XYZ file of C-alpha atoms in Angstrom:
619
model
C 14.292 -13.362 -37.638
C 11.090 -13.636 -39.648
C 11.210 -12.721 -43.332
C 9.874 -9.303 -44.617
C 6.611 -10.069 -46.489
C 6.632 -6.667 -48.328
C 10.090 -7.351 -49.746
C 9.183 -11.013 -50.751
C 5.999 -9.683 -52.527
C 8.026 -7.282 -54.586
C 10.492 -9.971 -55.576
C 7.831 -12.478 -56.409
C 6.354 -10.030 -58.799
C 9.623 -9.778 -60.821
C 9.374 -11.538 -64.121
C 12.522 -13.552 -63.549
C 11.326 -14.859 -60.303
C 8.160 -16.258 -61.465
C 7.242 -19.500 -59.551
C 4.141 -20.644 -61.420
C 3.973 -22.462 -64.755
C 1.479 -21.272 -67.607
C -1.052 -23.686 -66.251
C -0.767 -22.303 -62.629
C 1.247 -25.161 -61.175
C 3.898 -24.366 -58.591
C 7.463 -25.051 -59.802
C 9.176 -27.849 -58.027
C 11.263 -27.146 -54.817
C 14.554 -28.017 -56.716
C 14.020 -25.260 -59.235
C 16.823 -22.602 -59.213
C 14.235 -19.867 -59.005
C 13.841 -20.340 -55.219
C 17.413 -19.892 -54.610
C 17.448 -16.639 -56.711
C 14.642 -15.370 -54.636
C 16.382 -16.177 -51.434
C 19.595 -14.381 -52.656
C 17.810 -11.276 -53.571
C 15.919 -11.337 -50.161
C 19.479 -11.497 -48.473
C 20.479 -8.539 -50.490
C 17.662 -6.606 -49.190
C 18.443 -7.632 -45.700
C 15.785 -10.289 -45.223
C 16.919 -13.812 -44.901
C 14.831 -16.952 -46.029
C 15.591 -20.413 -47.092
C 14.755 -21.483 -50.697
C 12.610 -24.324 -49.494
C 10.710 -21.945 -47.350
C 9.820 -19.826 -50.287
C 8.406 -22.858 -52.148
C 6.234 -23.595 -49.110
C 4.811 -20.125 -48.889
C 3.901 -20.123 -52.584
C 2.511 -23.709 -52.598
C 0.494 -23.079 -49.519
C -0.817 -19.662 -50.744
C 0.284 -17.975 -47.601
C -0.464 -14.377 -47.445
C -2.222 -14.769 -50.760
C 1.066 -14.786 -52.555
C 0.115 -17.585 -54.952
C -3.227 -15.732 -55.971
C -1.291 -12.487 -56.291
C 1.195 -14.206 -58.812
C -1.616 -15.637 -60.611
C -3.223 -12.208 -61.088
C -0.064 -10.288 -61.852
C 1.346 -12.712 -64.667
C -2.419 -13.345 -65.924
C -2.034 -17.042 -65.560
C -5.027 -19.193 -66.651
C -6.022 -21.447 -63.734
C -9.027 -22.801 -65.466
C -11.588 -20.501 -63.768
C -13.890 -18.078 -65.586
C -12.647 -14.659 -64.587
C -13.581 -11.354 -66.042
C -11.555 -8.257 -65.451
C -12.940 -4.628 -66.005
C -10.318 -2.098 -65.820
C -11.282 1.509 -64.754
C -8.410 4.049 -64.652
C -10.114 6.785 -62.578
C -9.446 6.879 -58.858
C -12.202 6.246 -56.488
C -14.239 4.042 -58.814
C -14.444 0.280 -59.164
C -11.622 -1.033 -61.310
C -12.605 -4.581 -62.040
C -15.302 -7.093 -61.417
C -14.426 -10.791 -60.938
C -17.128 -13.457 -61.198
C -15.911 -16.917 -59.922
C -17.282 -20.269 -60.905
C -19.871 -19.791 -58.096
C -22.329 -17.335 -59.341
C -23.587 -16.354 -56.010
C -20.264 -14.663 -54.986
C -19.752 -11.225 -56.497
C -16.291 -9.791 -56.039
C -14.859 -6.410 -57.149
C -11.870 -4.213 -56.587
C -11.511 -0.590 -55.805
C -8.772 2.196 -55.914
C -8.886 4.832 -53.227
C -6.821 7.886 -52.217
C -6.269 7.878 -48.452
C -5.586 11.517 -47.222
C -3.747 12.027 -43.953
C -3.436 15.498 -42.380
C 0.089 16.506 -41.276
C -0.920 16.004 -37.616
C -2.078 12.414 -38.392
C 1.110 11.770 -40.356
C 3.097 12.879 -37.452
C 1.487 10.160 -35.279
C 2.809 7.467 -37.632
C 5.851 8.918 -39.303
C 8.556 6.482 -39.820
C 11.200 5.714 -37.027
C 14.417 3.677 -37.004
C 14.370 0.094 -35.849
C 17.255 -2.140 -34.939
C 17.071 -5.905 -35.447
C 19.878 -8.404 -35.841
C 22.459 -5.625 -36.364
C 20.410 -4.145 -39.185
C 18.868 -0.720 -39.198
C 15.582 -0.261 -40.969
C 12.553 2.017 -40.846
C 9.052 1.271 -39.926
C 5.877 3.382 -39.323
C 5.177 4.242 -35.627
C 3.206 1.925 -33.422
C -0.510 2.521 -33.902
C -0.227 3.384 -37.589
C -2.867 0.637 -38.389
C -5.357 2.418 -36.145
C -4.816 5.720 -37.968
C -5.135 4.188 -41.404
C -8.228 2.083 -40.491
C -9.985 5.225 -39.101
C -9.283 7.295 -42.149
C -10.707 4.503 -44.343
C -13.857 4.615 -42.338
C -14.043 8.418 -42.410
C -13.461 8.891 -46.072
C -14.857 5.748 -47.647
C -17.880 4.759 -45.154
C -19.279 2.607 -48.082
C -16.367 0.087 -47.726
C -17.700 -2.534 -45.418
C -14.339 -4.364 -44.978
C -12.951 -4.643 -41.576
C -9.171 -4.563 -42.258
C -6.450 -6.177 -40.195
C -3.134 -4.767 -41.191
C -0.163 -7.250 -41.231
C 2.900 -5.211 -42.218
C 4.407 -2.083 -43.404
C 7.783 -1.113 -45.047
C 9.612 2.221 -45.330
C 12.511 2.585 -47.715
C 13.604 6.184 -47.727
C 16.297 5.661 -50.349
C 14.140 3.829 -52.733
C 13.045 5.638 -55.926
C 10.055 3.331 -56.325
C 7.938 3.535 -53.105
C 8.692 5.597 -49.991
C 6.205 3.624 -47.644
C 3.970 0.641 -48.240
C 1.589 -1.305 -46.089
C -0.740 -4.327 -46.688
C -3.854 -5.685 -44.979
C -6.631 -8.105 -45.155
C -10.399 -7.996 -44.513
C -11.214 -10.290 -41.694
C -14.440 -11.295 -43.300
C -14.150 -11.488 -47.122
C -10.263 -11.800 -47.145
C -10.073 -8.813 -49.592
C -6.439 -7.447 -49.824
C -5.438 -3.854 -49.524
C -2.141 -2.448 -50.522
C -1.343 1.175 -49.830
C 1.637 3.012 -51.202
C 3.251 6.370 -50.688
C 5.302 7.197 -53.688
C 7.583 9.978 -52.217
C 8.775 11.220 -48.786
C 6.012 13.890 -47.730
C 7.027 17.416 -47.288
C 6.492 19.330 -43.973
C 2.922 20.592 -43.201
C 1.422 19.090 -46.412
C -1.304 16.459 -46.539
C 0.054 12.916 -47.179
C -1.733 10.755 -49.841
C -1.575 7.101 -49.793
C -2.708 5.411 -53.132
C -4.591 2.248 -51.978
C -5.745 -0.713 -54.074
C -8.264 -3.066 -52.606
C -8.939 -6.276 -54.614
C -11.459 -9.079 -54.289
C -13.954 -7.327 -52.253
C -16.871 -9.760 -51.622
C -19.895 -7.902 -50.093
C -21.773 -11.244 -49.623
C -19.410 -12.132 -46.927
C -19.945 -8.938 -44.866
C -22.082 -9.346 -41.825
C -22.217 -5.753 -40.770
C -21.586 -6.808 -37.181
C -17.687 -7.263 -37.153
C -15.714 -4.612 -35.469
C -12.079 -3.723 -35.720
C -10.356 -4.926 -32.496
C -9.693 -2.388 -29.772
C -6.189 -3.131 -28.694
C -2.714 -1.833 -28.117
C -2.142 1.822 -27.562
C -5.496 2.583 -29.077
C -7.155 0.629 -26.362
C -5.347 2.432 -23.659
C -5.845 5.885 -24.979
C -9.705 5.192 -25.348
C -9.891 3.913 -21.784
C -7.961 6.870 -20.447
C -10.274 9.075 -22.290
C -13.302 7.495 -20.571
C -11.714 7.696 -17.147
C -10.248 11.154 -17.211
C -13.363 12.745 -18.907
C -15.628 10.612 -16.622
C -17.538 9.717 -19.775
C -19.989 6.727 -19.945
C -19.445 4.308 -22.954
C -22.877 5.384 -24.478
C -21.823 9.054 -24.543
C -18.421 8.040 -25.998
C -20.074 6.083 -28.877
C -22.481 8.891 -29.781
C -19.397 11.325 -29.879
C -17.527 8.927 -32.186
C -20.492 8.579 -34.536
C -20.836 12.393 -34.539
C -17.202 12.748 -35.481
C -16.915 10.075 -38.137
C -20.369 8.736 -39.267
C -22.615 10.306 -41.925
C -26.332 10.444 -41.524
C -28.008 7.310 -42.721
C -24.774 5.414 -43.064
C -23.814 2.010 -41.884
C -22.494 1.300 -38.387
C -18.744 1.955 -38.759
C -16.495 -1.034 -37.696
C -13.864 1.374 -36.113
C -16.447 2.357 -33.351
C -16.090 -0.321 -30.538
C -19.152 -1.978 -29.074
C -20.360 -0.772 -25.529
C -19.240 -4.145 -23.958
C -15.719 -3.762 -25.333
C -15.376 -0.100 -24.121
C -16.646 -1.095 -20.581
C -14.033 -3.952 -20.421
C -11.338 -1.673 -21.690
C -12.174 0.951 -19.019
C -12.291 -1.700 -16.343
C -8.882 -3.123 -17.262
C -7.291 0.197 -17.416
C -8.591 1.122 -14.038
C -7.229 -2.168 -12.654
C -3.887 -1.326 -14.220
C -3.868 2.246 -12.833
C -4.658 1.006 -9.240
C -2.108 -1.911 -9.555
C -4.698 -4.703 -9.165
C -2.680 -7.442 -10.818
C -4.482 -10.419 -8.964
C -7.829 -11.906 -9.597
C -8.326 -12.124 -5.916
C -9.238 -8.811 -4.223
C -7.724 -9.608 -0.866
C -4.386 -10.450 -2.556
C -4.281 -7.041 -4.216
C -5.017 -5.276 -0.943
C -2.360 -7.326 0.773
C 0.147 -6.222 -1.808
C -0.769 -2.672 -1.257
C -0.210 -2.899 2.508
C 3.453 -2.712 1.893
C 3.914 -1.309 -1.631
C 2.480 1.559 -3.630
C 1.228 4.948 -2.744
C -1.014 3.910 0.238
C 1.385 1.455 1.766
C 0.526 1.520 5.543
C -2.999 2.698 5.098
C -4.501 -0.883 5.130
C -4.316 -1.964 8.668
C -6.027 -5.519 8.637
C -7.588 -7.891 6.194
C -9.879 -10.819 7.045
C -10.526 -13.707 4.543
C -13.084 -16.067 6.027
C -15.740 -13.394 6.183
C -14.028 -10.608 4.165
C -13.200 -7.392 6.012
C -10.776 -4.670 5.457
C -9.797 -1.879 8.021
C -8.142 1.149 6.493
C -7.297 4.826 7.155
C -4.442 7.013 6.168
C -1.741 8.500 8.465
C -3.096 11.918 7.721
C -6.621 10.990 8.814
C -5.190 9.753 12.096
C -3.298 12.919 12.671
C -6.326 15.048 12.077
C -8.303 12.929 14.471
C -5.731 13.366 17.217
C -5.260 17.006 16.545
C -8.954 17.860 16.679
C -9.704 15.710 19.693
C -6.932 17.431 21.584
C -8.289 20.786 20.518
C -12.009 20.119 21.218
C -12.840 18.103 24.376
C -16.548 18.021 23.100
C -15.498 16.334 19.815
C -18.298 13.908 18.512
C -17.697 10.699 16.557
C -20.541 9.646 14.361
C -20.486 6.047 13.227
C -22.856 4.242 10.610
C -22.732 1.679 7.770
C -24.051 1.600 4.249
C -24.293 -1.194 1.641
C -24.302 -1.419 -2.093
C -20.704 -0.816 -2.596
C -19.401 -4.240 -3.722
C -20.281 -6.591 -6.532
C -21.244 -10.223 -5.402
C -20.134 -13.193 -7.415
C -23.250 -15.008 -6.598
C -26.543 -14.379 -4.720
C -25.249 -16.588 -1.825
C -22.286 -14.242 -1.166
C -22.791 -11.993 1.829
C -23.397 -8.187 1.411
C -20.309 -6.062 2.118
C -20.946 -2.890 4.191
C -18.891 0.242 4.521
C -18.461 1.365 8.212
C -17.447 4.978 8.413
C -16.306 7.080 11.375
C -16.639 10.840 11.218
C -15.272 13.303 13.535
C -17.430 16.413 14.092
C -16.002 19.583 15.678
C -16.203 23.332 15.349
C -14.068 23.031 12.260
C -16.555 20.750 10.573
C -16.841 17.129 9.961
C -14.104 14.828 8.522
C -13.854 11.124 7.806
C -11.329 9.571 9.990
C -11.639 5.625 10.151
C -13.195 3.158 7.625
C -13.889 -0.516 7.537
C -15.478 -2.674 4.782
C -16.900 -5.959 6.134
C -19.143 -8.825 5.145
C -19.249 -9.650 8.909
C -21.791 -7.524 10.713
C -21.392 -9.149 14.084
C -20.715 -7.088 17.125
C -17.379 -8.988 17.541
C -16.062 -7.678 14.244
C -17.230 -4.094 14.745
C -15.501 -4.180 18.276
C -12.359 -5.485 16.540
C -12.500 -2.419 14.256
C -12.749 -0.033 17.200
C -10.114 -1.736 19.287
C -7.715 -1.552 16.418
C -8.280 2.316 16.196
C -7.442 2.714 19.925
C -4.421 0.372 19.666
C -2.751 3.058 17.583
C -2.599 5.360 20.801
C -5.340 7.757 19.584
C -7.565 9.278 22.250
C -10.985 7.841 22.974
C -13.727 9.837 21.492
C -15.717 12.026 24.089
C -18.998 11.472 22.436
C -20.239 8.800 20.012
C -23.416 9.099 18.045
C -24.713 6.060 16.019
C -27.925 4.414 14.958
C -29.892 1.734 16.913
C -28.271 -1.464 15.478
C -27.650 -3.587 18.549
C -24.381 -5.035 17.151
C -23.145 -1.530 16.528
C -24.237 -0.119 19.836
C -22.933 -3.037 21.741
C -19.422 -2.724 20.146
C -19.306 0.999 20.916
C -20.450 0.481 24.597
C -17.870 -2.249 25.025
C -14.832 -0.581 23.380
C -15.324 3.178 23.696
C -17.545 3.131 26.784
C -15.094 0.762 28.406
C -17.959 -1.497 29.600
C -18.698 -5.182 29.456
C -21.566 -4.826 27.110
C -24.567 -2.396 26.548
C -26.347 -3.837 29.510
C -23.386 -2.885 31.701
C -23.411 0.535 30.089
C -26.988 1.213 30.800
C -26.636 0.039 34.446
C -23.847 2.237 35.072
C -25.974 5.204 33.698
C -28.977 4.043 35.893
C -26.637 4.256 39.019
C -25.415 7.712 38.069
C -29.112 9.080 37.492
C -31.039 7.282 40.140
C -28.442 6.396 42.924
C -26.191 9.476 42.323
C -23.134 7.347 41.550
C -20.099 9.247 40.293
C -18.875 6.454 38.070
C -19.729 6.946 34.374
C -18.717 5.305 31.134
C -15.392 6.410 29.454
C -17.431 7.822 26.408
C -20.906 9.352 26.090
C -22.996 7.066 23.816
C -25.971 8.568 21.973
C -28.442 7.494 19.384
C -29.294 9.299 16.364
C -32.771 10.840 16.592
C -33.949 10.173 13.059
C -33.074 6.478 13.333
C -34.912 6.387 16.677
C -38.082 7.803 15.200
C -38.024 5.434 12.342
C -37.559 2.458 14.673
C -40.435 3.572 16.947
C -42.842 3.975 14.092
C -41.864 0.642 12.639
C -40.451 2.533 9.551
C -43.892 2.859 8.154
C -46.615 5.543 8.381
C -49.932 4.794 6.810
C -48.410 2.482 4.301
C -45.588 4.964 3.116
C -42.158 3.554 3.588
C -39.552 5.914 5.070
C -36.341 6.522 3.011
C -33.585 4.047 3.994
C -36.000 1.176 4.976
C -34.740 -1.194 2.489
C -30.938 -0.684 3.206
C -31.534 -1.163 7.096
C -33.723 -4.256 6.297
C -31.055 -5.711 4.136
C -28.402 -4.838 6.726
C -30.575 -6.590 9.269
C -30.890 -9.679 7.250
C -27.128 -10.111 6.933
C -26.330 -9.340 10.537
C -25.788 -12.570 12.441
C -26.799 -10.749 15.627
C -30.026 -9.517 14.066
C -32.198 -11.529 16.436
C -30.809 -9.802 19.445
C -30.643 -6.545 17.524
C -34.353 -6.037 17.898
C -35.017 -4.532 21.266
C -38.370 -5.952 21.363
C -37.063 -9.464 21.330
C -34.319 -8.947 23.783
C -34.510 -7.809 27.485
C -31.747 -5.691 28.733
C -30.523 -6.922 32.180
C -30.442 -3.543 33.922
C -32.351 -1.746 36.569
C -33.926 0.303 33.889
C -36.287 -2.713 33.151
C -37.582 -2.641 36.782
C -38.096 1.286 36.405
C -39.792 0.714 33.130
C -42.200 -2.105 34.336
C -43.196 0.091 37.223
C -44.171 2.970 34.935
C -45.959 0.623 32.544
C -48.055 -0.884 35.260
C -49.224 2.551 36.371
C -50.132 3.294 32.715
C -52.041 0.039 32.466
C -54.107 0.960 35.678
C -55.036 4.194 33.925
C -55.902 2.388 30.817
C -58.089 -0.186 32.649
C -59.992 2.688 34.289
C -60.549 4.269 30.821
C -62.196 1.211 29.574
C -65.016 1.288 32.065
C -65.552 4.963 31.317
C -64.855 6.348 34.809
C -61.919 8.420 33.751
C -61.121 10.446 30.424
C -57.991 9.298 28.616
C -57.537 11.217 25.344
C -54.098 9.394 24.980
C -55.349 5.861 24.910
C -53.060 3.813 22.727
C -52.095 0.431 24.264
C -50.052 -0.576 21.282
C -47.841 2.317 21.332
C -47.386 1.991 25.147
C -46.253 -1.648 24.757
C -43.839 -0.394 22.024
C -42.697 2.502 24.122
C -42.009 0.113 27.106
C -40.041 -2.443 25.054
C -38.039 -0.162 22.644
C -37.531 3.216 24.394
C -37.690 3.254 28.062
C -34.986 0.601 28.706
C -32.530 2.687 26.533
C -33.422 6.101 28.176
C -29.751 7.113 28.626
C -29.181 6.650 24.871
C -31.890 8.689 23.329
C -32.601 11.432 25.905
C -30.442 14.028 27.494
C -30.590 12.758 31.069
C -26.822 11.989 31.004
C -25.695 15.344 29.846
C -25.320 16.801 33.373
C -23.245 13.742 34.352
C -20.892 13.845 31.316
C -20.895 17.646 31.186
C -21.016 17.705 27.401
C -23.214 16.930 24.517
C -25.846 18.869 22.569
C -29.631 18.588 23.376
C -30.261 16.571 20.156
C -27.989 13.907 18.849
C -27.594 13.220 15.083
C -25.294 11.334 12.794
C -26.165 13.641 9.764
C -22.503 14.067 9.134
C -21.979 10.354 8.304
C -25.129 10.211 6.219
C -23.972 13.275 4.213
C -20.614 11.494 3.603
C -22.352 8.487 2.318
C -24.410 10.567 0.007
C -21.314 12.312 -1.269
C -19.593 8.922 -1.948
C -22.636 7.364 -3.826
C -23.699 10.397 -5.899
C -20.459 12.244 -6.597
C -17.309 10.335 -5.923
C -18.552 6.909 -7.214
C -21.468 8.251 -9.251
C -22.734 5.360 -11.716
C -19.932 3.188 -10.553
C -21.264 1.211 -7.778
C -21.435 -1.688 -7.015
C -17.729 -2.514 -7.957
C -14.913 -4.745 -7.117
C -14.117 -4.269 -3.398
C -10.353 -3.876 -3.759
C -10.943 -1.287 -6.527
C -13.491 0.558 -4.214
C -11.005 0.662 -1.309
C -8.052 2.071 -3.231
C -10.365 4.643 -5.062
C -11.865 5.518 -1.811
C -8.314 6.059 -0.326
C -7.697 8.266 -3.406
C -10.781 10.302 -2.656
C -9.807 10.682 1.169
C -6.350 11.886 0.240
C -7.703 14.995 -1.257
C -10.506 15.545 1.094
C -8.161 15.305 4.163
C -5.604 17.721 2.697
C -8.345 20.383 2.529
C -8.952 19.802 6.281
C -5.243 19.603 7.372
C -4.703 23.238 8.250
C -5.184 22.907 11.955
C -2.688 20.016 12.258
C 0.313 22.132 11.604
C -1.067 24.958 13.768
C -1.642 22.613 16.732
C 1.900 20.938 16.303
C 3.565 24.459 16.416
C 1.535 25.169 19.630
C 2.663 21.859 21.151
C 6.308 22.565 20.115
């Protein structure tokens, strides 16, 4: 067990335990004084060997040799000058060493703690080696350091406190602590003479010696660690306060106008790191590798069973809660015209390097008469049609009903996957061919789900997302998404030909339009709608996909509104980015997923009323 430094200091200051000669030399190890010191330490419950005492003094550990020299006024050959001032709160002495450039002084202060502050650090029993002793509560050093900064802001020392001692039965000192400045090595000793009374301010008499202002940089900060670090981080998290606002509030509480920057107020970088570490601790993120953390949460923790698949080569994670699945099933049973909207958004995840792929959040929303609700999610760095189809297949593998209507944007990878999985077709071309047979050839065979395109996305695509040099909102995000999509070449309808009878039908209409256009050039016919460029784009980008963006399939499916929109999923993205994760994105992907599940838990509970109602009706 380590020796008690405070007890050793008291014994070394006793006249019969002096370990230095008149010339300041340390007595030899064989001197009986070291055995005497060891015996007195043992009587006080702190065990130490005599030779260890000699080593401590000889090496000047904890400044004991310097303290002995000062206490017994031993002349060590240095020119020292001591000016004693008895009044508390003023400089007591000024010591000038042989180096004239270093100016040192000492100071006495009265440190006043309120009853509430004393309660935070009041002594408690400790048991060690069969011995019961008293110590101030954990976090006492932070309370003392803060009070020093508040009461004596002119003191630039950044103290690191080493030890404290409480002796309730002692008539000399009830409590004592020591500390050292991390820059100038000044020593502070604080004493509380008597046990404090209830609901009365507690006053520590403190003595700071050998303060050297020349060594103070003004940049050193007191370390933010232990319980204080956790408390500060929790305050930032619970109050949703950014670090800049927190520092301003702390300065308002402790700092005086025109005063120096207080070392007790942590830097912005330290506060951000503390907040991040506490969040990782709260969400149980114990591994540096995000997939490993998510793998752990598939079986353990609050959301065990909510993560259904994790991919590593190109990271992806498919997740939804059991409550989301129950609501989806309940609403689909109740409303045969339920609409699933599906879209993706980026900017949610941090990238370790610029070469790492962007990670997108794919969100499925269910829209019924009760409103819209998020039901299934996937984050993925792989935007290929294959990966999206795998996500949709996993949804159906849980035994949930196929959505009657699906609305999405015109990303070819997304549309292909929906047509294949929900439409139960080979691919998008097959879906369009089946629709052509139903419209033109009166076939009774239709796809399993009604696939429609969002109107706003369609207009943006047709207008090439730019009108007279003005970029439409969302252009950058879709462009970035297209760059990351490995199917991006085939995603552009202009660069890909759909193998369906709609092409033949389109070419026929376009040929007739060209005839009218050619006649207009000769001036033999009036054509106020002459626009060859738009006609070419109309042929390539719209007519082959007529069943997706018009209502011609509504009579065949017997469902669907006149205009299709995915505004529900866009509203969900806006809510996530500007409310739930405001000023937090991008973030670690494992942290995002777990916080997203936390958000979904509350949102789904608000929408869960009809689940119990439908279950009762089914029973």
